[in-house]
Amino acid sequence: MAGTTTGIPRDVTQNHTKGGVGESTLRPDGTLKVTGEFAYSSDMWHEEMLWGQVLRSTVAHAEIVSIDTSEALKVSGVYAVLTHEDLPAAKNYGMEFQDTPVLAYGKVRHHGEPVALVAADHPETARRAAAKIKVEYRELPVITDEASATAPDAILVHENRTDHAFAHVTHPNIVHRQPIIRGNAAEAAKRADVIVKGEYTFGMQDQAFLGPESGLAVPAEDGGVDLYVATQWLHSDLKQIAPCLGLPEEKVRMTMAGIGGAFGGREDISMQILASVLALRTNKPVKMVYNRYESFFGHVHRHPAKLYYEHGATQDGKLTHVKCKIVLDGGAYASSTVSVVGNASSLSIGPYVVDDVEIEAIGLYTNNPPCGAMRGFGAVQACFAYEAQMDKLAAELGMDPVELRQLNAMEQGTIMPTGQVVDSPAPVAELLRRVKARPLPPERQWETAGESADVRALPGGLSNTSHGEGVVRGVGYAVGIKNVGFSEGFDDYSTAKIRIEVINGEAVATVHTAAAEVGQGGVTIHAQIARTELGVQQVTIHPADTQVGSAGSTSAGRQTYMTGGAIKNSCEIVREKVLEIGRRKFGSYHPAWANAELLLEGGKVVTDGGEALATIADVLEDQVVEVEEEFRHRPTQAFDIVTGQGNGHVQYAFAAHRAVVEVDTELGLVKVIELACAQDVGKAVNPLSVIGQIQGGTTQGLGVAVMEEIIVDPKTAKVRNPSFTDYLIPTILDTPTIPVDYLELADPNAPYGVRGIGEAPTLSSTPAVLAAIRAATGLELNKTPVRPEALTGTL
Amino acid sequence: MRVNFTVNGRPQEADDVWEGESLLYVLRERLGLPGSKNACEQGECGSCTVRLDGVPVCSCLVAAGQVEGREVVTVEGLAEFAKEREAHSGCASGACGTSIDEAKRWEAKPAQDSQTGEGVELSPIQQAFIDAGAVQCGFCTPGLLVAADEMLERNPSPTDADIREALSGNLCRCTGYEKILDAVRLAAARQGEAV
């Protein structure tokens, strides 16, 4: 794992405190998770608790004529049956626009929208009672794509829009539009010796986190509610929940329950308000757990997209211009579509130098399932398309696809289409070089010493569909660029409360944040940072709740930077206070207290020369130092709504992949043999977790390439495959070896030089696999996922 | 109905069980053993994997009534189960498994410190999952541990293809499986050293 480290003012990894920044310390929740003791949101239990159940719409777009709950109320064991008429306060919520009804009123806008609620003493009782609720619908035509959404006589998915994006869209069924114009693409196109055009379709991906939406709402004596849920952002939930319950925020006390994965799918509200409404109504604790079928309706998905691209280049391979239009389907409610559009637009040409661009991204309102955050957030769809274009261009020019990319690769100092200068390392060419330099895996690995093939190494695997006949290999490359953190002028901050005290003669620290541990290992690095900054061995991670300031969302690859930064910042203030106490107490004993730079290491106050002055325990005795501070990254700007210009992003992350695939061309089956990744991580705070993030992100990209898609019927806008039987995610048999090579080129603006790592590998993985399949088969393949029928021509 | 069966070596009695309830529901909601996970409840993800008379099954697909009089091992009892196996047979041949009689003699001990997990004795596969970084969100982990432990009992020196085949019924969404493979290899290697 070679790499250089620059821009870090002081090498904090070399100290005497074990388990600090840069070490592969093990998860503090590991033991609980391997023994089954870790309490996930679906594991909550309370005396006398009821079970909540949602009734969801069976049609995608309809007026609600009537709702009859009388039969449901007669079921023995049922405590409440509620419709929108029973809601205590605000009827809508939403992260960016408050356009999402808690329970549908007037009409339903997508298949699976919540219409009514039941609380009963057994989940099956609740389900059966919900089935007895009679809802009469008057169906409306469905809006399913750009043409049906923007037709002059199109039915409006939302009438009377008042949101901030409405002023600049060309049709009320467009949520948001972000053009970017830089240079003169039309003029630059005249210099192009070669122009390639392409039209690409990206399917709807599901986050498919394994822990279902779930939680427990407990009514409190003060009329408030205590809520135990799994979410990516407690404080954003709180802001949306409290108005819908008609309660002040301080009466909605939220505690993070264990989170079974998230990947963007827990950024929006799911069951939080529904369980709380039932709990307040029945005055009993209410548990809700979606099953997998309901989970497919219970959270937003990755925006499916249509992408139209034109790339031009001179004969020697220099890009002249890029024109593109990206149409993202936001579905029935806005969720984070506005921000996804901003990302898709601003990152639409990839990590390349192009001075003349004409870009437009729009997000639609349709009657398809609502779409919002998922790992890669708008950049994934674009990367799939621009990398296909780069391969097309290379083929047209007769150039090596990696060389073409390296020739046009951005670097530190490159200007983005938005006018923003990339002001920290951008080793795009180097990442490509690294994945390309790696030896290729041996061919025909299915051949064994014996006479029969090991079918497990072949496409089709244990289905025993081939012994190597018709199997061809292909190799493909891709690279991507992803922004890190919340962009476009958002006041993005995190808060850390740090406490240091002496317990049993030893200085110990407590880290309290509201950051969501979704599996990425935030809790691991929080302790590492506290050890490094405070020189203590024992660090307690306080449960995340709303009794401390917001940590922002665990998304956009931002938590190590932001909550890591907040912990570092608060620890530095704590350290100064500890040293001040020490100076007052011991300053007269040693001149170093006044003269030297002092650190906290190995439980002691030491000079920068390594001389120990006192133990932290002796400095503090029975004093407690506690600090709660907010931490912000440098401010960003909104993108100009006409030109798209603006310093909109905080930081950029880069990853490259090489995919090696084998395709059974007769049956259209693909086996990915190896999916190598190289990524710049800035600083690997925990190398083991870094590699885990890269491999996990890579695998989600692989899923999109060959199997994952929520299929929505274009005639009815109904979801056809809401189950793990029909929506496939990669198993251990589908997932290849994923060698990881990471660089540590520090971002001088970021704490420890870190660069957000979770998202970038999800971008380039998909187009690398597509490129490899194209290389193997010679087919064009402009759609994800690549299904067998696309490879055998039986579509 | 009432269901009597043995869980992690202890006789259990579940009352008022509705006939449609799964073993998974009874474990999680009636017996206070939520370690077996409810990720899909349709037999696709393996997160609810337990051993029923020694055989790994998706407990979401087993009707509670089917376990009457039978032996169930869940992730909560895995450490003790592995320890007993080690003590009574060692099972290096790869073909022995744990007999019903043996299974009946042991009982899972409660964790010493369930808050932090400190002081808890783990089975080799549990420890290997932690050490290799095979745990992220952890929701797939209990099912994978039960499945991987059973595979190592049958096949103490698995090839990568063997591991992939044995764990192909367990979905993980976080790790990309590489660290899970590492963990199983590590557990097998440690088990080999110990023999």
mmCIF file of N, CA and C in Angstrom, chain A residues 586-652:
data_model
loop_
_atom_site.group_PDB
_atom_site.id
_atom_site.type_symbol
_atom_site.label_atom_id
_atom_site.label_comp_id
_atom_site.label_asym_id
_atom_site.label_seq_id
_atom_site.Cartn_x
_atom_site.Cartn_y
_atom_site.Cartn_z
ATOM 1 N N PHE A 586 1.100 22.529 37.968
ATOM 2 C CA PHE A 586 2.492 22.047 37.994
ATOM 3 C C PHE A 586 3.483 22.981 37.316
ATOM 4 N N GLY A 587 3.000 24.105 36.781
ATOM 5 C CA GLY A 587 3.844 24.973 35.953
ATOM 6 C C GLY A 587 5.138 25.390 36.610
ATOM 7 N N SER A 588 5.102 25.540 37.910
ATOM 8 C CA SER A 588 6.297 26.031 38.600
ATOM 9 C C SER A 588 7.367 24.959 38.755
ATOM 10 N N TYR A 589 7.015 23.674 38.515
ATOM 11 C CA TYR A 589 7.980 22.601 38.730
ATOM 12 C C TYR A 589 8.914 22.390 37.556
ATOM 13 N N HIS A 590 8.476 22.797 36.352
ATOM 14 C CA HIS A 590 9.276 22.479 35.150
ATOM 15 C C HIS A 590 9.070 23.574 34.112
ATOM 16 N N PRO A 591 10.153 24.119 33.578
ATOM 17 C CA PRO A 591 10.013 25.221 32.612
ATOM 18 C C PRO A 591 9.284 24.811 31.336
ATOM 19 N N ALA A 592 9.310 23.509 31.025
ATOM 20 C CA ALA A 592 8.679 23.059 29.777
ATOM 21 C C ALA A 592 7.192 23.384 29.743
ATOM 22 N N TRP A 593 6.558 23.442 30.927
ATOM 23 C CA TRP A 593 5.125 23.774 30.971
ATOM 24 C C TRP A 593 4.866 25.113 30.288
ATOM 25 N N ALA A 594 5.833 25.995 30.376
ATOM 26 C CA ALA A 594 5.645 27.324 29.780
ATOM 27 C C ALA A 594 6.256 27.417 28.389
ATOM 28 N N ASN A 595 7.363 26.673 28.169
ATOM 29 C CA ASN A 595 8.153 26.898 26.950
ATOM 30 C C ASN A 595 7.854 25.936 25.809
ATOM 31 N N ALA A 596 7.570 24.676 26.127
ATOM 32 C CA ALA A 596 7.542 23.644 25.084
ATOM 33 C C ALA A 596 6.143 23.483 24.502
ATOM 34 N N GLU A 597 6.116 22.910 23.306
ATOM 35 C CA GLU A 597 4.821 22.490 22.772
ATOM 36 C C GLU A 597 4.455 21.199 23.488
ATOM 37 N N LEU A 598 3.289 21.178 24.089
ATOM 38 C CA LEU A 598 2.917 20.026 24.910
ATOM 39 C C LEU A 598 1.859 19.191 24.217
ATOM 40 N N LEU A 599 1.966 17.895 24.404
ATOM 41 C CA LEU A 599 1.017 16.948 23.819
ATOM 42 C C LEU A 599 0.486 16.049 24.920
ATOM 43 N N LEU A 600 -0.584 15.349 24.603
ATOM 44 C CA LEU A 600 -1.071 14.311 25.497
ATOM 45 C C LEU A 600 -0.821 12.970 24.814
ATOM 46 N N GLU A 601 0.011 12.166 25.434
ATOM 47 C CA GLU A 601 0.360 10.870 24.839
ATOM 48 C C GLU A 601 0.523 9.829 25.931
ATOM 49 N N GLY A 602 0.027 8.646 25.666
ATOM 50 C CA GLY A 602 0.211 7.531 26.588
ATOM 51 C C GLY A 602 -0.257 7.855 28.003
ATOM 52 N N GLY A 603 -1.313 8.644 28.121
ATOM 53 C CA GLY A 603 -1.851 8.991 29.435
ATOM 54 C C GLY A 603 -1.064 10.071 30.154
ATOM 55 N N LYS A 604 -0.129 10.706 29.434
ATOM 56 C CA LYS A 604 0.727 11.699 30.078
ATOM 57 C C LYS A 604 0.746 13.000 29.297
ATOM 58 N N VAL A 605 1.159 14.056 29.997
ATOM 59 C CA VAL A 605 1.495 15.305 29.312
ATOM 60 C C VAL A 605 2.974 15.196 28.956
ATOM 61 N N VAL A 606 3.278 15.296 27.650
ATOM 62 C CA VAL A 606 4.672 15.181 27.228
ATOM 63 C C VAL A 606 5.050 16.382 26.370
ATOM 64 N N THR A 607 6.333 16.674 26.358
ATOM 65 C CA THR A 607 6.815 17.740 25.486
ATOM 66 C C THR A 607 6.984 17.183 24.080
ATOM 67 N N ASP A 608 7.118 18.097 23.111
ATOM 68 C CA ASP A 608 7.312 17.610 21.737
ATOM 69 C C ASP A 608 8.648 16.890 21.608
ATOM 70 N N GLY A 609 9.517 17.068 22.598
ATOM 71 C CA GLY A 609 10.761 16.305 22.621
ATOM 72 C C GLY A 609 10.599 14.928 23.253
ATOM 73 N N GLY A 610 9.414 14.649 23.784
ATOM 74 C CA GLY A 610 9.143 13.315 24.314
ATOM 75 C C GLY A 610 9.321 13.204 25.823
ATOM 76 N N GLU A 611 9.562 14.308 26.501
ATOM 77 C CA GLU A 611 9.755 14.242 27.954
ATOM 78 C C GLU A 611 8.391 14.300 28.657
ATOM 79 N N ALA A 612 8.152 13.339 29.540
ATOM 80 C CA ALA A 612 6.885 13.306 30.261
ATOM 81 C C ALA A 612 6.921 14.282 31.436
ATOM 82 N N LEU A 613 5.858 15.080 31.565
ATOM 83 C CA LEU A 613 5.811 16.082 32.644
ATOM 84 C C LEU A 613 4.896 15.665 33.786
ATOM 85 N N ALA A 614 3.801 14.998 33.442
ATOM 86 C CA ALA A 614 2.856 14.574 34.486
ATOM 87 C C ALA A 614 1.866 13.617 33.846
ATOM 88 N N THR A 615 1.210 12.818 34.655
ATOM 89 C CA THR A 615 0.137 12.006 34.076
ATOM 90 C C THR A 615 -1.114 12.880 33.964
ATOM 91 N N ILE A 616 -1.945 12.533 32.993
ATOM 92 C CA ILE A 616 -3.203 13.281 32.843
ATOM 93 C C ILE A 616 -4.044 13.092 34.095
ATOM 94 N N ALA A 617 -3.967 11.921 34.678
ATOM 95 C CA ALA A 617 -4.747 11.644 35.890
ATOM 96 C C ALA A 617 -4.343 12.583 37.023
ATOM 97 N N ASP A 618 -3.033 12.839 37.162
ATOM 98 C CA ASP A 618 -2.589 13.757 38.214
ATOM 99 C C ASP A 618 -2.992 15.200 37.903
ATOM 100 N N VAL A 619 -3.002 15.538 36.628
ATOM 101 C CA VAL A 619 -3.419 16.897 36.247
ATOM 102 C C VAL A 619 -4.889 17.101 36.592
ATOM 103 N N LEU A 620 -5.716 16.119 36.199
ATOM 104 C CA LEU A 620 -7.165 16.301 36.335
ATOM 105 C C LEU A 620 -7.668 16.025 37.746
ATOM 106 N N GLU A 621 -7.119 14.999 38.374
ATOM 107 C CA GLU A 621 -7.675 14.493 39.647
ATOM 108 C C GLU A 621 -9.189 14.339 39.521
ATOM 109 N N ASP A 622 -9.964 15.091 40.310
ATOM 110 C CA ASP A 622 -11.416 14.898 40.195
ATOM 111 C C ASP A 622 -12.088 15.909 39.260
ATOM 112 N N GLN A 623 -11.279 16.650 38.523
ATOM 113 C CA GLN A 623 -11.877 17.604 37.574
ATOM 114 C C GLN A 623 -12.323 16.889 36.299
ATOM 115 N N VAL A 624 -13.391 17.400 35.733
ATOM 116 C CA VAL A 624 -13.900 16.868 34.466
ATOM 117 C C VAL A 624 -13.847 17.996 33.448
ATOM 118 N N VAL A 625 -13.330 17.710 32.294
ATOM 119 C CA VAL A 625 -13.346 18.703 31.214
ATOM 120 C C VAL A 625 -14.292 18.207 30.134
ATOM 121 N N GLU A 626 -15.228 19.056 29.757
ATOM 122 C CA GLU A 626 -16.196 18.661 28.732
ATOM 123 C C GLU A 626 -16.398 19.809 27.760
ATOM 124 N N VAL A 627 -16.392 19.476 26.481
ATOM 125 C CA VAL A 627 -16.528 20.496 25.435
ATOM 126 C C VAL A 627 -17.493 19.985 24.375
ATOM 127 N N GLU A 628 -18.429 20.825 23.963
ATOM 128 C CA GLU A 628 -19.284 20.486 22.820
ATOM 129 C C GLU A 628 -19.150 21.607 21.800
ATOM 130 N N GLU A 629 -18.623 21.266 20.631
ATOM 131 C CA GLU A 629 -18.368 22.280 19.606
ATOM 132 C C GLU A 629 -18.822 21.801 18.235
ATOM 133 N N GLU A 630 -19.197 22.748 17.415
ATOM 134 C CA GLU A 630 -19.531 22.438 16.020
ATOM 135 C C GLU A 630 -18.293 22.584 15.145
ATOM 136 N N PHE A 631 -18.291 21.824 14.072
ATOM 137 C CA PHE A 631 -17.186 21.871 13.115
ATOM 138 C C PHE A 631 -17.773 22.000 11.709
ATOM 139 N N ARG A 632 -17.211 22.909 10.928
ATOM 140 C CA ARG A 632 -17.695 23.120 9.556
ATOM 141 C C ARG A 632 -16.578 22.933 8.554
ATOM 142 N N HIS A 633 -16.930 22.420 7.382
ATOM 143 C CA HIS A 633 -15.956 22.468 6.291
ATOM 144 C C HIS A 633 -16.028 23.842 5.647
ATOM 145 N N ARG A 634 -15.091 24.115 4.732
ATOM 146 C CA ARG A 634 -15.099 25.440 4.110
ATOM 147 C C ARG A 634 -16.416 25.644 3.353
ATOM 148 N N PRO A 635 -16.869 26.877 3.321
ATOM 149 C CA PRO A 635 -18.186 27.115 2.715
ATOM 150 C C PRO A 635 -18.173 26.824 1.215
ATOM 151 N N THR A 636 -19.339 26.430 0.696
ATOM 152 C CA THR A 636 -19.504 26.215 -0.746
ATOM 153 C C THR A 636 -20.537 27.215 -1.254
ATOM 154 N N GLN A 637 -20.696 27.246 -2.578
ATOM 155 C CA GLN A 637 -21.655 28.172 -3.190
ATOM 156 C C GLN A 637 -22.708 27.392 -3.973
ATOM 157 N N ALA A 638 -23.865 28.001 -4.103
ATOM 158 C CA ALA A 638 -24.882 27.436 -4.987
ATOM 159 C C ALA A 638 -24.393 27.535 -6.432
ATOM 160 N N PHE A 639 -24.826 26.610 -7.263
ATOM 161 C CA PHE A 639 -24.532 26.723 -8.695
ATOM 162 C C PHE A 639 -25.482 27.748 -9.306
ATOM 163 N N ASP A 640 -24.926 28.604 -10.161
ATOM 164 C CA ASP A 640 -25.771 29.567 -10.849
ATOM 165 C C ASP A 640 -26.833 28.804 -11.645
ATOM 166 N N ILE A 641 -28.054 29.259 -11.577
ATOM 167 C CA ILE A 641 -29.153 28.481 -12.132
ATOM 168 C C ILE A 641 -29.189 28.540 -13.662
ATOM 169 N N VAL A 642 -28.448 29.476 -14.253
ATOM 170 C CA VAL A 642 -28.393 29.568 -15.715
ATOM 171 C C VAL A 642 -27.094 28.979 -16.268
ATOM 172 N N THR A 643 -25.970 29.324 -15.637
ATOM 173 C CA THR A 643 -24.672 28.904 -16.173
ATOM 174 C C THR A 643 -24.079 27.713 -15.422
ATOM 175 N N GLY A 644 -24.600 27.436 -14.227
ATOM 176 C CA GLY A 644 -24.061 26.336 -13.426
ATOM 177 C C GLY A 644 -22.712 26.639 -12.812
ATOM 178 N N GLN A 645 -22.290 27.899 -12.850
ATOM 179 C CA GLN A 645 -20.978 28.230 -12.305
ATOM 180 C C GLN A 645 -21.057 28.408 -10.790
ATOM 181 N N GLY A 646 -20.000 28.028 -10.099
ATOM 182 C CA GLY A 646 -19.953 28.198 -8.644
ATOM 183 C C GLY A 646 -19.056 27.171 -8.000
ATOM 184 N N ASN A 647 -18.407 27.572 -6.895
ATOM 185 C CA ASN A 647 -17.578 26.637 -6.130
ATOM 186 C C ASN A 647 -18.506 25.783 -5.259
ATOM 187 N N GLY A 648 -19.147 24.848 -5.908
ATOM 188 C CA GLY A 648 -20.249 24.128 -5.263
ATOM 189 C C GLY A 648 -19.848 22.980 -4.364
ATOM 190 N N HIS A 649 -18.659 22.432 -4.575
ATOM 191 C CA HIS A 649 -18.302 21.211 -3.840
ATOM 192 C C HIS A 649 -17.167 21.449 -2.844
ATOM 193 N N VAL A 650 -17.143 20.609 -1.832
ATOM 194 C CA VAL A 650 -16.160 20.722 -0.756
ATOM 195 C C VAL A 650 -14.848 20.047 -1.136
ATOM 196 N N GLN A 651 -14.979 18.870 -1.690
ATOM 197 C CA GLN A 651 -13.824 18.000 -1.928
ATOM 198 C C GLN A 651 -14.229 16.982 -2.989
ATOM 199 N N TYR A 652 -13.234 16.479 -3.715
ATOM 200 C CA TYR A 652 -13.519 15.453 -4.721
ATOM 201 C C TYR A 652 -12.795 14.162 -4.368
#
